[in-house]
Structure formats: structure tokens, C-alpha cells
Short mmCIF file of C-alpha atoms in Angstrom, two decimals:
data_model
loop_
_atom_site.label_atom_id
_atom_site.label_comp_id
_atom_site.label_asym_id
_atom_site.label_seq_id
_atom_site.Cartn_x
_atom_site.Cartn_y
_atom_site.Cartn_z
CA MET A 1 -39.79 21.01 27.49
CA ASN A 2 -41.85 24.44 27.38
CA SER A 3 -42.86 26.13 24.05
CA ALA A 4 -40.34 28.66 24.40
CA SER A 5 -37.66 26.39 24.56
CA VAL A 6 -39.08 24.68 21.90
CA ALA A 7 -39.36 27.82 19.67
CA LEU A 8 -35.79 28.84 20.71
CA ASN A 9 -34.25 25.71 19.67
CA GLU A 10 -35.98 25.85 16.18
CA LYS A 11 -34.75 29.20 15.72
CA VAL A 12 -31.18 28.16 16.70
CA LEU A 13 -30.98 25.25 14.58
CA HIS A 14 -32.70 27.44 11.38
CA LEU A 15 -29.70 30.12 11.78
CA LEU A 16 -27.43 27.51 12.07
CA ARG A 17 -28.64 25.98 8.45
CA LYS A 18 -28.02 29.54 7.31
CA CYS A 19 -24.66 30.22 8.68
CA LYS A 20 -22.21 30.42 5.55
CA HIS A 21 -19.00 31.82 7.29
CA LEU A 22 -17.43 31.86 10.66
CA ALA A 23 -18.31 35.72 11.60
CA HIS A 24 -22.22 34.21 10.90
CA LEU A 25 -21.64 31.53 13.66
CA LYS A 26 -19.75 34.11 16.22
CA GLN A 27 -23.25 36.44 15.71
CA LEU A 28 -25.19 33.09 16.62
CA GLN A 29 -23.25 32.09 19.59
CA ALA A 30 -23.38 35.86 21.16
CA PHE A 31 -27.14 35.86 20.70
CA LEU A 32 -27.34 32.56 22.45
CA ILE A 33 -24.55 34.11 25.26
CA ALA A 34 -26.85 37.02 25.73
CA LEU A 35 -29.85 34.85 26.35
CA GLY A 36 -28.07 33.04 29.16
CA HIS A 37 -26.89 30.00 27.22
CA GLU A 38 -23.23 30.12 27.62
CA GLN A 39 -22.79 26.98 29.12
CA SER A 40 -25.26 25.28 27.66
CA HIS A 41 -24.39 21.92 26.30
CA PHE A 42 -26.91 21.45 23.84
CA TYR A 43 -26.02 24.54 22.09
CA SER A 44 -22.72 24.34 22.56
CA PHE A 45 -22.84 20.94 21.11
CA LYS A 46 -24.80 22.10 17.80
CA LEU A 47 -22.23 24.99 17.35
CA LEU A 48 -18.89 22.97 17.73
CA ARG A 49 -20.22 20.26 15.41
CA PHE A 50 -21.09 22.76 12.79
CA CYS A 51 -17.87 24.67 13.20
CA ALA A 52 -15.68 21.77 13.24
CA LEU A 53 -17.80 19.98 10.21
CA ALA A 54 -19.52 22.74 7.92
CA LEU A 55 -17.07 25.31 8.42
CA SER A 56 -13.73 22.97 8.54
CA ASN A 57 -12.55 25.44 11.35
CA LEU A 58 -11.42 23.13 14.27
CA GLN A 59 -9.25 25.83 16.04
CA TYR A 60 -12.40 27.61 16.87
CA ALA A 61 -14.48 24.51 17.78
CA ARG A 62 -11.39 23.73 20.07
CA ARG A 63 -11.96 27.29 21.97
CA ILE A 64 -15.99 26.67 22.02
CA PHE A 65 -15.06 23.50 23.89
CA ASP A 66 -12.40 24.82 26.15
CA HIS A 67 -15.05 27.25 27.30
CA ILE A 68 -17.57 24.97 28.64
CA ASP A 69 -16.62 24.34 32.36
CA SER A 70 -17.81 20.52 32.35
CA PRO A 71 -18.18 19.33 29.06
CA ASN A 72 -20.17 16.35 29.04
CA THR A 73 -19.82 12.98 27.13
CA HIS A 74 -21.62 14.34 23.88
CA LEU A 75 -18.89 17.32 23.57
CA TYR A 76 -15.87 15.14 24.50
CA THR A 77 -17.08 12.68 21.67
CA ALA A 78 -17.81 15.75 19.34
CA ILE A 79 -14.48 17.39 19.68
CA ILE A 80 -12.36 13.94 19.55
CA THR A 81 -14.29 12.66 16.73
CA ALA A 82 -13.17 16.11 14.90
CA TYR A 83 -9.59 15.87 15.58
CA SER A 84 -9.54 11.73 14.94
CA SER A 85 -11.01 12.80 11.66
CA VAL A 86 -8.18 14.88 10.43
CA GLY A 87 -5.18 12.42 11.86
CA ASP A 88 -4.18 14.66 15.12
CA SER A 89 -3.54 11.69 17.54
CA HIS A 90 -1.56 14.27 19.91
CA ALA A 91 -4.71 16.36 20.12
CA VAL A 92 -6.87 13.31 20.99
CA PHE A 93 -4.75 11.42 23.55
CA ILE A 94 -4.67 14.83 25.50
CA LEU A 95 -8.41 14.87 25.67
CA TYR A 96 -8.52 11.65 26.18
CA ASN A 97 -6.35 11.55 29.11
CA GLN A 98 -8.12 15.01 30.40
CA MET A 99 -11.43 12.90 30.71
CA LEU A 100 -9.30 10.30 32.80
CA ARG A 101 -7.91 13.06 34.86
CA ARG A 102 -11.42 14.67 35.83
CA GLY A 103 -12.90 11.47 35.98
CA HIS A 104 -16.33 12.71 34.73
CA PRO A 105 -17.37 12.20 32.36
CA ARG A 106 -16.09 8.77 31.36
CA PRO A 107 -15.13 7.42 28.19
CA ASN A 108 -17.98 5.43 26.57
CA HIS A 109 -18.20 3.47 22.93
CA PHE A 110 -18.10 6.44 20.83
CA VAL A 111 -14.90 7.88 22.42
CA PHE A 112 -12.97 4.88 22.48
CA PRO A 113 -13.19 3.76 19.16
CA HIS A 114 -11.64 7.12 18.09
CA VAL A 115 -8.93 6.94 20.54
CA LEU A 116 -7.98 3.52 19.38
CA ARG A 117 -7.79 4.59 16.18
CA SER A 118 -5.52 7.08 16.77
CA CYS A 119 -3.02 4.76 18.50
CA SER A 120 -3.27 2.46 15.37
CA ASP A 121 -2.75 5.06 13.03
CA GLU A 122 0.63 6.11 14.95
CA CYS A 123 1.37 2.26 15.57
CA ASP A 124 1.14 2.89 19.27
CA LEU A 125 0.95 -0.44 20.77
CA LYS A 126 1.44 0.58 24.39
CA GLY A 127 -1.56 2.84 23.74
CA VAL A 128 -3.69 0.26 22.61
CA GLN A 129 -2.60 -1.83 25.64
CA SER A 130 -3.26 1.03 28.29
CA ILE A 131 -6.63 1.56 26.63
CA HIS A 132 -7.62 -2.06 26.44
CA PRO A 133 -7.96 -2.21 30.59
CA HIS A 134 -10.16 0.59 30.30
CA VAL A 135 -12.36 -0.57 28.09
CA VAL A 136 -12.73 -3.78 30.09
CA LYS A 137 -12.90 -1.85 33.35
CA TRP A 138 -15.98 0.20 32.12
CA GLY A 139 -17.67 -2.33 30.26
CA PHE A 140 -17.44 -1.79 26.87
CA ASP A 141 -15.63 -5.01 25.92
CA GLY A 142 -18.97 -6.13 24.63
CA TYR A 143 -19.69 -3.40 22.04
CA SER A 144 -18.95 -4.48 18.83
CA VAL A 145 -17.61 -1.13 17.50
CA VAL A 146 -15.11 -1.43 20.50
CA GLN A 147 -14.19 -4.77 20.06
CA THR A 148 -13.60 -4.18 16.09
CA ALA A 149 -11.45 -0.90 16.91
CA LEU A 150 -9.00 -3.15 19.42
CA VAL A 151 -8.80 -5.82 16.64
CA ASP A 152 -7.67 -2.79 14.25
CA GLY A 153 -5.47 -1.45 16.55
CA TYR A 154 -3.52 -4.29 17.47
CA ALA A 155 -3.53 -5.69 13.95
CA LYS A 156 -1.92 -2.63 12.88
CA CYS A 157 0.68 -2.75 15.70
CA SER A 158 1.62 -6.12 14.46
CA LEU A 159 0.39 -8.03 17.08
CA ILE A 160 -1.40 -10.07 14.85
CA CYS A 161 -1.87 -13.18 17.31
CA SER A 162 -3.93 -10.70 20.10
CA ALA A 163 -6.01 -9.27 17.32
CA ARG A 164 -7.02 -12.87 16.25
CA ASP A 165 -7.87 -13.99 20.06
CA LEU A 166 -10.06 -10.90 20.28
CA PHE A 167 -11.63 -11.41 17.07
CA ASP A 168 -12.35 -15.13 17.46
CA GLU A 169 -14.29 -14.00 21.04
CA MET A 170 -16.26 -11.41 19.26
CA SER A 171 -20.32 -12.84 19.13
CA ASP A 172 -21.42 -9.91 16.92
CA ARG A 173 -18.99 -9.70 13.77
CA THR A 174 -19.48 -6.93 11.38
CA VAL A 175 -18.30 -6.39 7.92
CA VAL A 176 -15.89 -3.77 9.62
CA SER A 177 -14.75 -6.32 12.10
CA TRP A 178 -14.06 -9.18 9.38
CA THR A 179 -11.93 -6.35 7.07
CA ALA A 180 -10.07 -4.99 10.19
CA MET A 181 -8.81 -8.62 10.63
CA LEU A 182 -8.36 -9.15 6.83
CA PHE A 183 -6.81 -5.72 6.71
CA GLY A 184 -4.03 -7.01 9.88
CA TYR A 185 -3.21 -10.35 7.96
CA ALA A 186 -2.56 -9.03 4.70
CA ARG A 187 -0.48 -6.00 6.18
CA MET A 188 1.76 -8.66 7.76
CA GLY A 189 2.02 -10.36 4.48
CA LEU A 190 0.07 -13.27 5.66
CA VAL A 191 -1.68 -13.43 2.44
CA GLY A 192 -3.10 -16.70 2.79
CA ASN A 193 -4.78 -16.15 6.11
CA ALA A 194 -6.03 -13.07 4.75
CA VAL A 195 -7.55 -14.83 1.63
CA SER A 196 -9.01 -17.65 3.93
CA ILE A 197 -10.71 -14.82 6.15
CA PHE A 198 -12.17 -13.21 3.10
CA GLU A 199 -14.04 -16.57 2.14
CA GLU A 200 -15.28 -17.10 5.34
CA MET A 201 -17.09 -13.41 5.38
CA PRO A 202 -20.62 -14.02 5.47
CA ASP A 203 -21.30 -10.19 3.75
CA ARG A 204 -18.64 -8.15 1.95
CA ASP A 205 -18.61 -4.77 0.96
CA VAL A 206 -15.91 -2.63 -1.33
CA PRO A 207 -13.64 -1.83 1.67
CA SER A 208 -13.25 -5.73 2.04
CA TRP A 209 -12.51 -6.44 -1.56
CA ASN A 210 -10.18 -3.75 -1.57
CA ALA A 211 -8.20 -5.30 1.46
CA VAL A 212 -8.05 -8.66 0.14
CA ILE A 213 -7.21 -7.25 -3.58
CA SER A 214 -4.52 -5.00 -2.43
CA GLY A 215 -2.89 -7.39 -0.17
CA CYS A 216 -2.38 -9.75 -2.66
CA THR A 217 -0.95 -6.77 -4.95
CA GLN A 218 1.41 -5.34 -2.13
CA ASN A 219 2.87 -9.02 -1.40
CA GLY A 220 3.32 -9.96 -5.28
CA LEU A 221 0.38 -12.23 -5.62
CA PHE A 222 -0.92 -10.89 -8.80
CA PRO A 223 -2.65 -13.46 -10.60
CA VAL A 224 -4.73 -13.87 -7.41
CA ALA A 225 -5.27 -10.32 -7.18
CA VAL A 226 -6.55 -10.36 -10.69
CA SER A 227 -8.81 -12.95 -10.07
CA LEU A 228 -10.37 -11.39 -6.90
CA PHE A 229 -10.74 -8.15 -9.20
CA GLN A 230 -12.69 -10.65 -11.95
CA ARG A 231 -14.87 -12.07 -9.01
CA MET A 232 -15.47 -8.67 -7.51
CA VAL A 233 -16.85 -7.31 -10.85
CA LEU A 234 -18.85 -10.66 -11.61
CA ALA A 235 -20.29 -10.36 -8.02
CA GLY A 236 -21.80 -7.02 -8.79
CA GLU A 237 -20.01 -4.96 -6.75
CA ARG A 238 -18.74 -1.41 -8.14
CA PRO A 239 -14.86 -1.12 -7.99
CA ASN A 240 -13.81 1.96 -6.79
CA GLU A 241 -10.60 4.23 -7.28
CA THR A 242 -8.62 1.93 -4.94
CA THR A 243 -9.57 -1.23 -6.31
CA LEU A 244 -8.99 0.00 -9.93
CA VAL A 245 -5.66 1.30 -8.81
CA CYS A 246 -4.75 -2.08 -7.17
CA ALA A 247 -6.05 -4.12 -10.16
CA LEU A 248 -4.03 -2.00 -12.57
CA SER A 249 -0.98 -2.52 -10.64
CA ALA A 250 -1.68 -6.17 -11.01
CA CYS A 251 -2.18 -5.95 -14.54
CA ALA A 252 1.05 -4.09 -15.19
CA HIS A 253 3.17 -6.79 -13.29
CA LEU A 254 1.68 -9.39 -15.56
CA GLY A 255 1.53 -7.78 -18.60
CA MET A 256 -2.33 -8.19 -18.86
CA LEU A 257 -2.85 -5.39 -21.58
CA ARG A 258 -6.67 -6.55 -22.51
CA LEU A 259 -7.50 -6.28 -18.96
CA GLY A 260 -5.91 -3.33 -18.36
CA ARG A 261 -7.77 -1.54 -21.50
CA TRP A 262 -11.26 -3.06 -20.06
CA ILE A 263 -10.51 -1.28 -16.67
CA HIS A 264 -9.49 1.48 -18.58
CA GLY A 265 -12.84 1.78 -20.52
CA TYR A 266 -14.52 0.67 -17.31
CA VAL A 267 -13.47 4.08 -16.16
CA TYR A 268 -15.21 5.94 -18.53
CA ARG A 269 -18.02 3.74 -18.86
CA ASN A 270 -18.81 4.46 -15.26
CA LYS A 271 -17.92 8.04 -15.52
CA ILE A 272 -15.49 7.61 -12.65
CA GLY A 273 -13.19 10.40 -12.50
CA LEU A 274 -9.86 10.35 -14.12
CA ASN A 275 -7.66 11.48 -11.29
CA SER A 276 -3.85 11.82 -10.66
CA PHE A 277 -3.94 7.98 -8.99
CA ILE A 278 -5.90 6.50 -11.78
CA CYS A 279 -4.19 8.36 -14.34
CA ASN A 280 -1.03 7.44 -13.15
CA ALA A 281 -1.84 3.55 -12.64
CA LEU A 282 -3.27 3.51 -16.45
CA LEU A 283 0.08 5.01 -17.51
CA ASP A 284 2.33 2.78 -15.66
CA MET A 285 -0.04 -0.21 -16.58
CA TYR A 286 0.50 1.07 -20.53
CA GLY A 287 3.92 1.50 -20.47
CA LYS A 288 4.77 -1.85 -18.37
CA CYS A 289 2.62 -3.53 -21.12
CA GLY A 290 4.72 -2.28 -23.81
CA SER A 291 2.23 0.30 -25.24
CA LEU A 292 4.30 3.12 -25.23
CA VAL A 293 2.44 5.21 -27.34
CA GLN A 294 -0.68 4.99 -25.41
CA SER A 295 1.32 5.75 -22.41
CA ALA A 296 2.99 8.95 -23.42
CA LEU A 297 -0.79 10.05 -24.73
CA LEU A 298 -1.88 9.77 -21.03
CA PHE A 299 1.22 11.73 -19.73
CA ASP A 300 0.68 14.39 -22.16
CA MET A 301 -3.04 14.38 -21.17
CA ASN A 302 -2.35 14.62 -17.37
CA LEU A 303 -2.45 18.54 -16.80
CA GLY A 304 -1.83 17.60 -13.31
CA LYS A 305 1.66 15.95 -13.66
CA SER A 306 2.66 15.02 -10.34
CA LEU A 307 6.28 13.24 -9.35
CA ALA A 308 4.74 9.96 -9.57
CA SER A 309 3.80 10.52 -13.48
CA TRP A 310 7.18 11.46 -14.38
CA ASN A 311 8.84 8.39 -12.58
CA SER A 312 6.14 6.14 -14.23
CA LEU A 313 7.04 7.25 -17.27
CA ILE A 314 10.86 7.34 -17.02
CA ASN A 315 10.76 3.29 -15.18
CA CYS A 316 8.08 2.42 -18.49
CA LEU A 317 11.08 4.00 -20.79
CA ALA A 318 13.73 2.39 -19.36
CA LEU A 319 12.12 -0.81 -18.95
CA HIS A 320 11.51 -1.34 -23.03
CA GLY A 321 15.16 0.34 -24.05
CA GLN A 322 13.79 3.67 -24.78
CA ASN A 323 16.98 4.81 -23.04
CA GLU A 324 17.69 8.06 -24.66
CA LYS A 325 13.77 8.96 -24.21
CA ALA A 326 14.30 8.04 -20.32
CA ILE A 327 17.40 10.31 -19.74
CA ALA A 328 15.46 13.02 -21.51
CA ALA A 329 12.38 12.70 -19.69
CA PHE A 330 14.64 12.97 -16.35
CA LYS A 331 16.38 16.31 -17.65
CA ASP A 332 12.51 17.60 -18.42
CA MET A 333 11.40 16.73 -14.91
CA GLU A 334 14.25 18.50 -13.32
CA ASN A 335 13.59 21.60 -15.97
CA MET A 336 10.08 21.49 -14.66
CA GLY A 337 10.95 21.96 -10.87
CA PHE A 338 10.23 18.55 -9.70
CA LYS A 339 12.92 16.72 -7.42
CA PRO A 340 13.49 13.16 -7.75
CA VAL A 341 13.38 10.49 -5.49
CA GLY A 342 14.91 7.17 -4.97
CA VAL A 343 12.60 5.50 -7.55
CA THR A 344 13.50 8.10 -10.17
CA PHE A 345 17.26 6.79 -9.87
CA VAL A 346 15.92 3.31 -10.24
CA GLY A 347 14.70 4.07 -13.53
CA LEU A 348 17.37 6.42 -14.63
CA LEU A 349 19.93 3.71 -13.73
CA ASN A 350 18.26 1.15 -15.29
CA ALA A 351 18.36 3.16 -18.80
CA CYS A 352 22.30 3.89 -18.60
CA THR A 353 22.49 -0.21 -17.61
CA HIS A 354 20.62 -1.11 -20.63
CA ALA A 355 22.26 1.38 -22.95
CA GLY A 356 26.04 0.39 -21.27
CA LEU A 357 26.41 4.54 -20.67
CA LEU A 358 28.77 3.84 -17.81
CA ASP A 359 29.85 7.60 -17.56
CA GLU A 360 26.33 8.75 -17.41
CA GLY A 361 25.44 6.01 -15.08
CA ARG A 362 28.54 6.91 -12.66
CA LYS A 363 27.18 10.47 -13.16
CA TYR A 364 23.90 10.11 -11.90
CA PHE A 365 24.71 7.33 -9.32
CA LYS A 366 26.76 10.10 -7.86
CA LEU A 367 24.30 12.90 -8.16
CA MET A 368 21.59 10.92 -6.48
CA SER A 369 23.48 11.36 -3.17
CA GLU A 370 25.64 14.14 -3.38
CA HIS A 371 23.28 16.71 -4.85
CA TYR A 372 19.94 15.37 -3.59
CA GLY A 373 20.75 13.63 -0.65
CA ILE A 374 19.47 10.21 -1.31
CA GLU A 375 20.92 7.20 0.30
CA PRO A 376 21.43 4.49 -2.23
CA GLN A 377 19.44 1.62 -1.54
CA ILE A 378 19.85 -2.23 -2.43
CA GLN A 379 18.27 -1.43 -5.76
CA HIS A 380 20.28 1.26 -6.98
CA TYR A 381 23.24 -0.83 -6.05
CA GLY A 382 21.77 -3.50 -8.04
CA CYS A 383 21.42 -0.94 -11.05
CA PHE A 384 24.98 0.18 -10.93
CA ILE A 385 26.96 -2.94 -10.55
CA ASP A 386 24.93 -4.60 -13.12
CA LEU A 387 26.18 -1.88 -15.51
CA LEU A 388 29.68 -1.96 -13.94
CA CYS A 389 29.38 -5.61 -14.69
CA ARG A 390 27.99 -5.22 -18.30
CA VAL A 391 30.90 -3.45 -19.40
CA GLY A 392 33.38 -5.22 -17.59
CA SER A 393 34.37 -2.67 -15.22
CA PHE A 394 34.81 -5.57 -11.92
CA GLU A 395 37.42 -3.81 -10.03
CA GLU A 396 35.17 -0.94 -9.80
CA ALA A 397 32.17 -3.44 -9.18
CA MET A 398 34.06 -4.97 -6.10
CA GLY A 399 34.98 -1.38 -4.73
CA VAL A 400 31.07 -0.59 -4.61
CA ILE A 401 30.12 -3.80 -3.34
CA SER A 402 32.76 -3.32 -0.39
CA GLY A 403 31.73 -0.04 0.48
CA MET A 404 27.70 -1.03 0.76
CA LYS A 405 25.98 -0.27 4.06
CA MET A 406 23.90 -3.42 3.61
CA LYS A 407 24.54 -7.20 2.59
CA PRO A 408 24.60 -7.85 -1.01
CA ASP A 409 21.72 -9.79 -2.10
CA GLU A 410 21.16 -12.62 -4.83
CA VAL A 411 20.80 -9.56 -7.67
CA ILE A 412 23.81 -8.08 -6.77
CA TRP A 413 26.17 -11.44 -6.84
CA GLY A 414 24.21 -12.76 -10.06
CA SER A 415 25.00 -9.33 -11.75
CA LEU A 416 28.29 -9.98 -11.40
CA LEU A 417 28.09 -13.32 -11.83
CA ASN A 418 26.75 -12.71 -15.52
CA GLY A 419 29.06 -9.64 -16.18
CA SER A 420 32.09 -12.73 -15.11
CA ARG A 421 30.60 -15.21 -17.57
CA ILE A 422 30.19 -12.82 -20.52
CA HIS A 423 33.66 -11.20 -20.23
CA GLY A 424 35.34 -14.88 -19.31
CA ASN A 425 36.56 -13.93 -15.81
CA MET A 426 35.76 -17.77 -14.57
CA GLU A 427 38.05 -16.56 -11.37
CA LEU A 428 35.01 -13.91 -10.30
CA ALA A 429 32.34 -16.21 -11.37
CA GLU A 430 33.28 -18.85 -9.12
CA PHE A 431 33.44 -16.40 -6.51
CA ALA A 432 29.99 -15.08 -6.97
CA LEU A 433 28.69 -18.28 -7.22
CA GLN A 434 29.95 -19.17 -3.82
CA LYS A 435 28.50 -15.96 -2.29
CA LEU A 436 25.19 -17.33 -4.28
CA LEU A 437 25.24 -20.68 -2.83
CA GLU A 438 26.01 -19.26 0.95
CA MET A 439 22.42 -17.61 -0.04
CA HIS A 440 20.84 -20.75 -1.40
CA PRO A 441 22.57 -24.06 -0.83
CA ASP A 442 19.61 -26.04 -2.04
CA ASN A 443 19.58 -24.23 -5.38
CA ALA A 444 20.76 -26.91 -7.57
CA GLY A 445 21.22 -24.72 -10.71
CA TYR A 446 23.90 -22.52 -8.90
CA GLY A 447 25.48 -25.76 -7.72
CA ARG A 448 25.77 -27.21 -11.14
CA MET A 449 27.12 -24.07 -12.44
CA LEU A 450 29.98 -24.03 -9.59
CA ALA A 451 30.45 -27.75 -10.38
CA ASN A 452 31.08 -26.70 -14.49
CA ILE A 453 33.45 -24.24 -13.64
CA TYR A 454 35.33 -26.47 -11.43
CA CYS A 455 35.39 -28.94 -13.93
CA GLU A 456 36.89 -26.52 -16.45
CA SER A 457 39.51 -25.60 -14.16
CA GLY A 458 40.44 -29.53 -13.39
CA LYS A 459 39.30 -29.03 -9.70
CA TRP A 460 37.59 -32.61 -9.50
CA GLU A 461 37.83 -32.40 -5.72
CA ASP A 462 35.75 -29.10 -5.48
CA VAL A 463 33.51 -30.68 -8.00
CA ASP A 464 32.22 -33.73 -6.03
CA ASN A 465 32.37 -31.73 -2.71
CA VAL A 466 29.91 -29.24 -4.55
CA ARG A 467 27.67 -31.76 -6.02
CA GLU A 468 27.72 -33.92 -2.76
CA MET A 469 26.40 -30.58 -0.96
CA VAL A 470 23.84 -30.14 -3.28
CA GLU A 471 22.47 -33.60 -2.91
CA ASP A 472 22.54 -33.50 1.12
CA LYS A 473 20.53 -30.24 0.62
CA GLY A 474 18.20 -32.00 -1.43
CA GLY A 475 18.55 -29.17 -4.02
CA GLN A 476 16.62 -28.54 -7.20
CA LYS A 477 17.00 -26.25 -10.20
CA THR A 478 14.21 -23.44 -9.51
CA PRO A 479 11.91 -23.56 -12.70
CA GLY A 480 11.86 -21.22 -14.93
CA CYS A 481 8.01 -19.61 -15.22
CA SER A 482 6.55 -17.53 -18.07
CA TRP A 483 2.70 -16.45 -18.55
CA ILE A 484 0.37 -15.16 -21.28
CA GLU A 485 -3.20 -14.05 -21.27
CA VAL A 486 -5.38 -16.32 -22.78
CA ASN A 487 -9.24 -16.27 -23.10
CA ASN A 488 -9.55 -13.56 -20.10
CA LYS A 489 -7.09 -15.82 -18.15
CA LEU A 490 -3.41 -15.92 -16.96
CA GLU A 491 -1.98 -19.16 -18.07
CA GLN A 492 1.37 -20.18 -16.50
CA PHE A 493 4.28 -22.16 -17.79
CA TYR A 494 6.95 -23.94 -15.69
CA SER A 495 10.32 -25.40 -17.53
CA GLY A 496 10.16 -28.99 -17.57
CA ASP A 497 6.21 -28.98 -17.38
CA GLY A 498 6.27 -30.57 -20.60
CA GLN A 499 3.40 -33.28 -19.89
CA PRO A 500 0.90 -32.75 -22.65
CA ALA A 501 -2.88 -32.46 -21.19
CA THR A 502 -5.08 -35.77 -20.97
CA ALA A 503 -8.24 -36.01 -22.95
CA ASP A 504 -10.18 -35.65 -19.62
CA GLN A 505 -8.32 -32.54 -18.58
CA GLN A 506 -9.11 -31.05 -21.78
CA ILE A 507 -12.49 -31.84 -21.74
CA LEU A 508 -13.00 -30.25 -18.22
CA PHE A 509 -11.12 -27.21 -19.38
CA VAL A 510 -13.75 -26.76 -22.23
CA LEU A 511 -17.07 -27.35 -19.82
CA GLN A 512 -15.41 -24.71 -17.21
CA SER A 513 -14.76 -22.51 -20.02
CA LEU A 514 -18.34 -22.64 -21.42
CA SER A 515 -19.85 -22.23 -17.68
CA GLU A 516 -18.27 -19.00 -16.43
CA LEU A 517 -18.93 -15.82 -17.70
CA SER A 518 -16.26 -13.36 -18.63
CA ILE A 519 -16.13 -9.73 -17.12
CA TYR A 520 -15.53 -8.69 -21.13
CA ASP A 521 -19.33 -9.28 -21.38
CA LEU A 522 -20.46 -7.24 -19.06
#
């Protein structure tokens, strides 16, 4: 490269850094065209990337690309990366297919990950399976970044076995590869596999911690999520917004107020912005843990209230029996112009159920579908049928059950059973128990209850049949479970587990407690 070319390159790069608006970029582009560099791959690449990244003008970046007669690999990579970063999968596929039709240049290890990412974002299994042979054909199946993209693509498209086969074949697994496999298991609800992968990881970063913690939280393993979060902090990793929201969700479900407060303090101590996601998670945590004053304070302080904020407030008030306040909050939400969604009506119907407000419950159940066009889900039916059964409106309850578009679940029949027993309707209670036993024939608790009803009715043959069925199924009564937060840990108690700890167990517990550092000391 001669000195004149070097000087021009330096001048162009200097002018490019000074561009603040699209008009400035167009002036620089016109300058290059006047010098005869209209089809220059180098300058077009610089203009395209700056336009897409610095100016966030993807439309004009595409015009620059389309103006090049024979784009090279770098230009294709730049424009495909730009579209992939904004989630425009359709444009990515069009450009990829354009490369295949032209035959030159071929996709490379920079292009394939973005195209595969677009497929996985769309859960396009056929797309992943069609690209995989191209990867092998052109010799890019040995590149770790491409292999990771394939693992992620198959995992997100629920073909977890194929993802694992590819993962096991990888010779150079990065932390991103491990996290992709971990996330795939968690997404499929295979939390045991996800935790196993996590424990095998030679190195971990914040996204890998987030993948396993969020996987546990989303699949209801809240104690495990809390334990992993505490390990993360003690390992010296800095939790980010995603970590904190997941940990607060686990605290909310477990009633771990002290840990939730510690996380709140961590947010302030580390100057993490109290954005809407963290604010809503804190609001939900305080509300579900019974600290309604703090929850209301956070709600009032939140200047950017979203629908999620209102939903959290309504559900927390309903959960703790503040039924009138929950209904009042719903009316305020409507007045503020927010349109309720399905979860809003779950909280609202719960409030009506706890207060025994039958007319209000009927009104909101009807309002949900007729005014807001929300199709009732199993949770809504569960709340409404529970309300009807509590007040003894069994005929209406049975009418609602028969009109459901989905199969009634255990909550529905459980509500009918509880209401029937409260109001002494043994015939309906017998019917509900029969339905429950059809769903869970090995549940000894339901069997005993049904046998007792038959005893009271003098149906001795039916008593023997039920008891024989439960014994044949090896049925056991599901033990009741409760938990409390003791010494920064979650202690669980099960009914029937009345064995006192031995002296050795107590000593081991004390030694373990002395050897462990608490995150509260950090």
C-alpha cells in the first residue's frame, strides 16, 4: 500500500469518527464516490458498520450493502451481524440464502453463528437442520464458535439429545458452550441435568450462574436457586440484574424476607440501578413475604409504574387478605389506562374468593372474557370455582366445570371437595374424591377420605374396594411440608418426620455452621 493510500485511509477513519449524524456519513460517502471508491469493499465495510452500530440506522446500512455489486465475506458478515443483533431473523435468512445462490463468497465461521442464532430465536428446527450440513460440507464443524451455535440451536428447538451429542463431540468447550448446554436442559425442565452440567464446568461466568439459577426458579426449585445464589456471592461473582430478579423471585416463593432484604441492600451498596425489573421483583418479594408496608412504599416510589407493578401489588394484597385494597388497586389501574391481562384477574378473583364476594367475582370473571377478550385459563377457573364452592353455589360451580374448554385439574376438584365438606354435601364430596383418585390413584390421603365417606354412608363394600385399590397401588399419603428461615438457611419440616436428631447429627450441624461463611457477613 503506497503512502497516498495510507493517508486516505487515515483521513477517512478520522472523518468517520467525527460523524454524528447520517448527513455527515453521506458527505463522507459522496467524497469517496468522487474519488472512484464507490465499489471499494474496505470503505463500504467501514461505512456500513459505522452506520449500523454508531448511528443505529440499519435501513441505510442495507442500502450501502445493496449498492455493492459483489460483496465479500466481510460485508456479508457485517450486515448479517447487524440484522441478527436486532432480532430480524427474516432478513438474516434472505441474506444467507443470497450467499448460497451466488455461490461466492461462501458463509464462514463468522456468518454461521448468527444465522443459527436466528434459527434458534425462532425455534426453527428445520432451519438448524438445513444449515448443519452446510457447516460440515464447507469444513466449519471443527470451529468451537460454530459448534456452540449448533448446540444452542438444537437445544432451543427442544432437540436436546442432538444438542448433547454435539456437545460431547466438542474437543474445545468454552464457557459459552457449557452454558448453552446448561440452558438447554433448564429450558426443557431437566433441572437435574442442568445442575450436573453446571457442577462439571471447569470455569463459570455470570451468564452460566444465571442460567442455572433461573432454571431452578422457573421450574419451582426455589431452595436450590437460593443455595446457588448464595454460592455465587461467596465465590466472588458479581450478580447482575437477571441474577437478582431470579433470586428475589425464589425468596418471594419461600418467604425468605431476610435474604430478600439483604439483596435489596446489595442493590444499593453496589449502586445497581433500581430499574423497573428489579423494582417489581422487590415489590413482589416484600408483598409475598408479608411486608406490605415496604411493598406499597416501593410501589409509590416507582415513577415508571408498569402493568407488572400493578399486577404484583394486586396479587400481594389479595394473597394477604387485603381484598378491598386489591379491588381498589385494580380500579385505580384501569383509571390510569392500563389494560389488565390474565395474571391481573388471578389476583382479583383470589381477592373476591378470600372475601366471599360472589357478585364481584361473577362480574370480574365475566368482564375478563367479554370486555377484555381474555380467554379464561385453568388458574382463573380454579379461583372462580373455589369462590362458588366456598359460598355453597354448587350447581353453578358444576355448570362452570362442565363448560370448561380444558380438563379440570386437581385444584378444581379439590375446591369442590373442600366446599362440599364445609357445607355437608357428602354426595358431591364423594364425586370430587372419585375424580381426584382417578387422577392420583396412589394418593392414600384421598383414598382414606373416600373410605371414611363410604363408612358414614354404610357402603361397606365400597370401603373395602377403595382400601384394596390404595394398597394395590402402594399408596402413601403426601406429607405436609413447611419451612422457615433459620441462621441464613432454609429449614424444611415434613409431617410424620418426628425423629429427633442424634447427638452426632447435632455436633455435625454445629461444626458445619462454624465452618461456613454467611453472605450476610460480606
